[in-house]
Coordinates of C-alpha atoms in Angstrom, one line a residue:
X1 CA 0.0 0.0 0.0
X2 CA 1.3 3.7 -0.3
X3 CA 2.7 6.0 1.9
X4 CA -0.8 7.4 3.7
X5 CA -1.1 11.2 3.0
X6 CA -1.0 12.6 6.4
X7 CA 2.6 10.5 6.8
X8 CA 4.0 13.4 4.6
X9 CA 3.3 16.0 7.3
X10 CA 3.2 14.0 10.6
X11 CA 5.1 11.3 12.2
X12 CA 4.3 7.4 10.8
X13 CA 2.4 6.3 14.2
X14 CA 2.3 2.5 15.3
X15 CA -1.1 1.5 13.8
X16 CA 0.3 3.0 10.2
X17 CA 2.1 -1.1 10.5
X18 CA -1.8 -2.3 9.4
X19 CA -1.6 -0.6 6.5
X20 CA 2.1 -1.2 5.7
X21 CA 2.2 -4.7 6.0
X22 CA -0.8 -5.7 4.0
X23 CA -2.8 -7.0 7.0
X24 CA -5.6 -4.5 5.8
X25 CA -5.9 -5.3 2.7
X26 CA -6.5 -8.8 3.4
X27 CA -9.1 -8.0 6.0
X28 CA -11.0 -5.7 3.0
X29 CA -10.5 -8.5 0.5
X30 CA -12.3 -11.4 2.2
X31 CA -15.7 -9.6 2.1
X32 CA -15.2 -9.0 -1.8
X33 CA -14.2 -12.5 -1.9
X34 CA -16.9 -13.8 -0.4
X35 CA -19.5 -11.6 -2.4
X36 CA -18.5 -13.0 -6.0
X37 CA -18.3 -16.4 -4.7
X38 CA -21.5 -16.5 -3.5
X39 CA -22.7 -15.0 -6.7
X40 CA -20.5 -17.1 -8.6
X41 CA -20.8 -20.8 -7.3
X42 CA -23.2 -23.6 -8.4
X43 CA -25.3 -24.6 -5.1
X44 CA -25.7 -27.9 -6.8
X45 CA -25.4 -30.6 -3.8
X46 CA -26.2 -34.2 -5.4
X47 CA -26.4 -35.7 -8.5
X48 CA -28.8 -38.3 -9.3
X49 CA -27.7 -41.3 -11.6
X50 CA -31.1 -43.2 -12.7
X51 CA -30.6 -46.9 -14.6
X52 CA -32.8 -47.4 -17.7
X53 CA -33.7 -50.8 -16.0
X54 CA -35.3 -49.1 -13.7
X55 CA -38.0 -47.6 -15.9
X56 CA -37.8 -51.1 -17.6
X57 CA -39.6 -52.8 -14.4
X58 CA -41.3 -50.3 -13.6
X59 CA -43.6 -49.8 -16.8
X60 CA -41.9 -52.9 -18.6
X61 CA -40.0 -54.2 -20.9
X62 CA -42.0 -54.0 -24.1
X63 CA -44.0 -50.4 -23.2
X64 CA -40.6 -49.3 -22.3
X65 CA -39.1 -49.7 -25.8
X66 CA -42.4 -48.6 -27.5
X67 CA -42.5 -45.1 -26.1
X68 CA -41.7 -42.0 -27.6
X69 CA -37.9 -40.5 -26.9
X70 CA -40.0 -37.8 -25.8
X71 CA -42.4 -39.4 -23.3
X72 CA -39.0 -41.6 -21.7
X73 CA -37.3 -38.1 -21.2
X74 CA -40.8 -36.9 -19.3
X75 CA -40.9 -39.7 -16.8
X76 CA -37.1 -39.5 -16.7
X77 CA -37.6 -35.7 -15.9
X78 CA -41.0 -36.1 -13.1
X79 CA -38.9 -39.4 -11.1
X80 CA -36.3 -36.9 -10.7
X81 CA -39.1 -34.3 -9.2
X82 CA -40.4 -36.3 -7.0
X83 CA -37.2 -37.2 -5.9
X84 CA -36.3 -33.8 -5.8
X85 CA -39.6 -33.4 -3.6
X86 CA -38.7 -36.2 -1.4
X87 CA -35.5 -35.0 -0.5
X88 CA -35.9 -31.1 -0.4
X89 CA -37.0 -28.6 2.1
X90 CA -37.0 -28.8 6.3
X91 CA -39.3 -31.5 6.6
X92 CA -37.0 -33.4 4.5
X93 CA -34.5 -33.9 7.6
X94 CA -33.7 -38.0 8.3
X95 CA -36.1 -39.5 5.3
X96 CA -34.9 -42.6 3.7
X97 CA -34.9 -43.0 -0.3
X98 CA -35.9 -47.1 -1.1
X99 CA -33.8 -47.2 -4.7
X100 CA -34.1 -51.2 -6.4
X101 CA -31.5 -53.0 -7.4
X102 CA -31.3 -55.4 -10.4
X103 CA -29.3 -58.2 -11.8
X104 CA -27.9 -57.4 -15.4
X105 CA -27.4 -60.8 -17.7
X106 CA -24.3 -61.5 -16.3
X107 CA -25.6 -61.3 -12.4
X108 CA -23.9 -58.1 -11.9
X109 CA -25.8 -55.7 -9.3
X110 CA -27.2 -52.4 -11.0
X111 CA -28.2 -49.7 -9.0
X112 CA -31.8 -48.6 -9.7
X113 CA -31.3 -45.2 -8.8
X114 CA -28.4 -43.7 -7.0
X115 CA -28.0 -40.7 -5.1
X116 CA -24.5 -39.1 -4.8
X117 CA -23.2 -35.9 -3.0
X118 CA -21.5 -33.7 -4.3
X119 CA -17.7 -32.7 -2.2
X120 CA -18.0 -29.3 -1.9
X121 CA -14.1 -27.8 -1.8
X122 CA -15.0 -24.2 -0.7
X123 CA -16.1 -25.3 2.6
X124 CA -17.9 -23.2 4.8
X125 CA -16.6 -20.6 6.7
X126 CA -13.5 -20.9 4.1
X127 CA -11.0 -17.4 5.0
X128 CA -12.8 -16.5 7.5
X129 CA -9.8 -17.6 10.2
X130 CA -7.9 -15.2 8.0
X131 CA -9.9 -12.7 8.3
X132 CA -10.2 -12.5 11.9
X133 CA -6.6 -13.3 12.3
X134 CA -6.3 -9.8 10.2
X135 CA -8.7 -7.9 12.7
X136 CA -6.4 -8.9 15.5
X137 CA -3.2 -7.9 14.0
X138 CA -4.7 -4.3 12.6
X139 CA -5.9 -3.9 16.8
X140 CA -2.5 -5.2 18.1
X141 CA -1.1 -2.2 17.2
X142 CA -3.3 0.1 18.1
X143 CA -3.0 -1.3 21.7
X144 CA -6.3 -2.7 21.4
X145 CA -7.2 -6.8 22.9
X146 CA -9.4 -8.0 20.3
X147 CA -11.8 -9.8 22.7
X148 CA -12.4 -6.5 24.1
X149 CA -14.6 -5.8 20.7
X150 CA -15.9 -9.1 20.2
X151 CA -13.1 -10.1 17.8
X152 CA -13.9 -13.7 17.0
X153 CA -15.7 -16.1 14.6
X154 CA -19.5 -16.4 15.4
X155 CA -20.3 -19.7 16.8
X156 CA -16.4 -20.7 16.1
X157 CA -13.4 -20.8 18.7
X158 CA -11.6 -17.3 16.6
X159 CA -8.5 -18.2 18.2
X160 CA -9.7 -17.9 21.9
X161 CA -11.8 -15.0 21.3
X162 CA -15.1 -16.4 22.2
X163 CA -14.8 -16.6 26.1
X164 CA -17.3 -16.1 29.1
X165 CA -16.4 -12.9 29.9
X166 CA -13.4 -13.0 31.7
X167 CA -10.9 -12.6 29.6
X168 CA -12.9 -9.2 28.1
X169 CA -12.9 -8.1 32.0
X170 CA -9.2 -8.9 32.4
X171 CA -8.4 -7.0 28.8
X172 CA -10.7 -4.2 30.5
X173 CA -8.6 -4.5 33.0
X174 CA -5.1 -4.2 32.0
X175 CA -6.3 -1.3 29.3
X176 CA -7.2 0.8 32.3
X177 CA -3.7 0.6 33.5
X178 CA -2.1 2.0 30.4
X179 CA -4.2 4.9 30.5
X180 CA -3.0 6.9 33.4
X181 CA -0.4 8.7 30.8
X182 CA -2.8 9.7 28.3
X183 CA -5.5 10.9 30.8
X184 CA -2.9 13.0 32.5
X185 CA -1.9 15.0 29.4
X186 CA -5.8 15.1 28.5
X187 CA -6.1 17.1 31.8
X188 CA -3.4 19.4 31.4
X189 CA -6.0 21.5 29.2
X190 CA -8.2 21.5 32.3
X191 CA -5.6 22.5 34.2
X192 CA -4.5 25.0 31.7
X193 CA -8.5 26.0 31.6
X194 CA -8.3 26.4 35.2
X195 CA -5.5 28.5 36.2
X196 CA -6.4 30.7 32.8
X197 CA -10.0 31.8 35.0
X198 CA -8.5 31.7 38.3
X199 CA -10.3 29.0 39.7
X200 CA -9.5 27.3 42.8
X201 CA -6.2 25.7 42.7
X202 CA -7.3 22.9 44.4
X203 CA -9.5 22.0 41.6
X204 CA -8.7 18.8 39.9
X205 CA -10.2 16.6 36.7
X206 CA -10.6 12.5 37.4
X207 CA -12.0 10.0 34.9
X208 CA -14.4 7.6 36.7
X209 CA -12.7 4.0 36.0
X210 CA -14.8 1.1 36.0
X211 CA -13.4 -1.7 37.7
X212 CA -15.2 -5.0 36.8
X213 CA -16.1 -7.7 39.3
X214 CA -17.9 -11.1 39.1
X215 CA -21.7 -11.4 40.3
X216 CA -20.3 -13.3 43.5
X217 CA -19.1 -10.1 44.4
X218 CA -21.3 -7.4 43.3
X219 CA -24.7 -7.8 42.3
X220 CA -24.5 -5.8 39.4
X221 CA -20.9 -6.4 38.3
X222 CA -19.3 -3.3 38.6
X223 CA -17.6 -0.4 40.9
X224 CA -17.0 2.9 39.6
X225 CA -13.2 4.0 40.8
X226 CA -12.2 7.5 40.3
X227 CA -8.6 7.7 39.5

């Protein structure tokens, strides 16, 4: 990626890395991905082989070979309806499909009708461990814990990200620590605001901190700590 504009004026900060080291455009190009391959697969998921012996028994041998190349494509098209009928849809779920088997002249089994799946190689949820490996390392460097955002694959182990809570509370945590630097220069323009109109010198800005607990021992989770 280029240089970003505002590098040409100001310093190159620590987060700049994200867009240096191609870990945001990786992030941006899964969702493009994703959108054309959706758009472009085949949701085809079985293909149905059906034997010509099987329309043999079942209307016989002689009407079988009398019929129209016409008609035998219609009954070849409605069997594969109703199989398509049989097998489709919710209510679908855990049916069987009875398919015949015959004995060809030399006693070799033929398969009245066969039902096989098709392997899907894009399998689901394909880059998607990429992608959340690139949200972590864009918030790395902005000093950020991923969990603390819900960084994770839904319904998926992303890496660790999906806990029970604790480990956003410890994150919490250990982000309020690192701020006492950064609130203290975002309070010398209080301070600057406050000598300015001659207030009272004793006159100081806090930021309430929240300090996270478990239910066991707060009901509501919580105490606010000023700081």
């Amino acid at each position: 990626m280029r240089t970003l504009s505002t590098e040409k004026n100001y310093p190159k900060v620590k987060w700049h890395s994200s867009f240096h080291n191609g870990w945001m455009d990786v992030v941006l190009s899964v969702p493009v991905f994703k959108k054309y391959m959706f758009e472009n697969q085949l949701n085809v998921k079985f293909v149905i082989y059906i034997a010509d012996d099987f329309f043999i028994h079942k209307f016989g041998v002689e009407d079988w070979r009398s019929m129209e190349k016409e008609e035998k494509e219609k009954h070849r098209e409605n069997t594969v309806k109703i199989i398509d009928e049989h097998m489709s849809g919710n209510k679908a779920s855990g049916r069987s499909l009875i398919s015949p088997f015959f004995r060809d002249q030399n006693g070799n089994l033929i398969k009245g009708i066969e039902v096989v799946p098709i392997d899907d190689k894009i399998k689901d949820g394909s880059f998607l461990p990429d992608a959340t490996a690139g949200n972590s390392e864009i918030l790395f460097p902005m000093g950020v814990d991923p969990c603390l955002l819900g960084a994770g694959i839904p319904g998926g182990s992303g890496g660790g990200l999906n806990g029970a809570g604790s480990d956003k509370r410890e994150a919490y945590t250990i982000l309020s620590t690192r701020m006492p630097i950064r609130r203290i220069r975002t309070l010398e323009i209080f301070e600057r605001i406050r000598d300015w109109n001659g207030w009272e010198p004793t006159l100081y800005g806090n930021f309430p901190n929240i300090n996270l607990t478990t239910l066991d021992k707060n009901p509501n989770g919580q105490q606010t700590i000023v700081n």
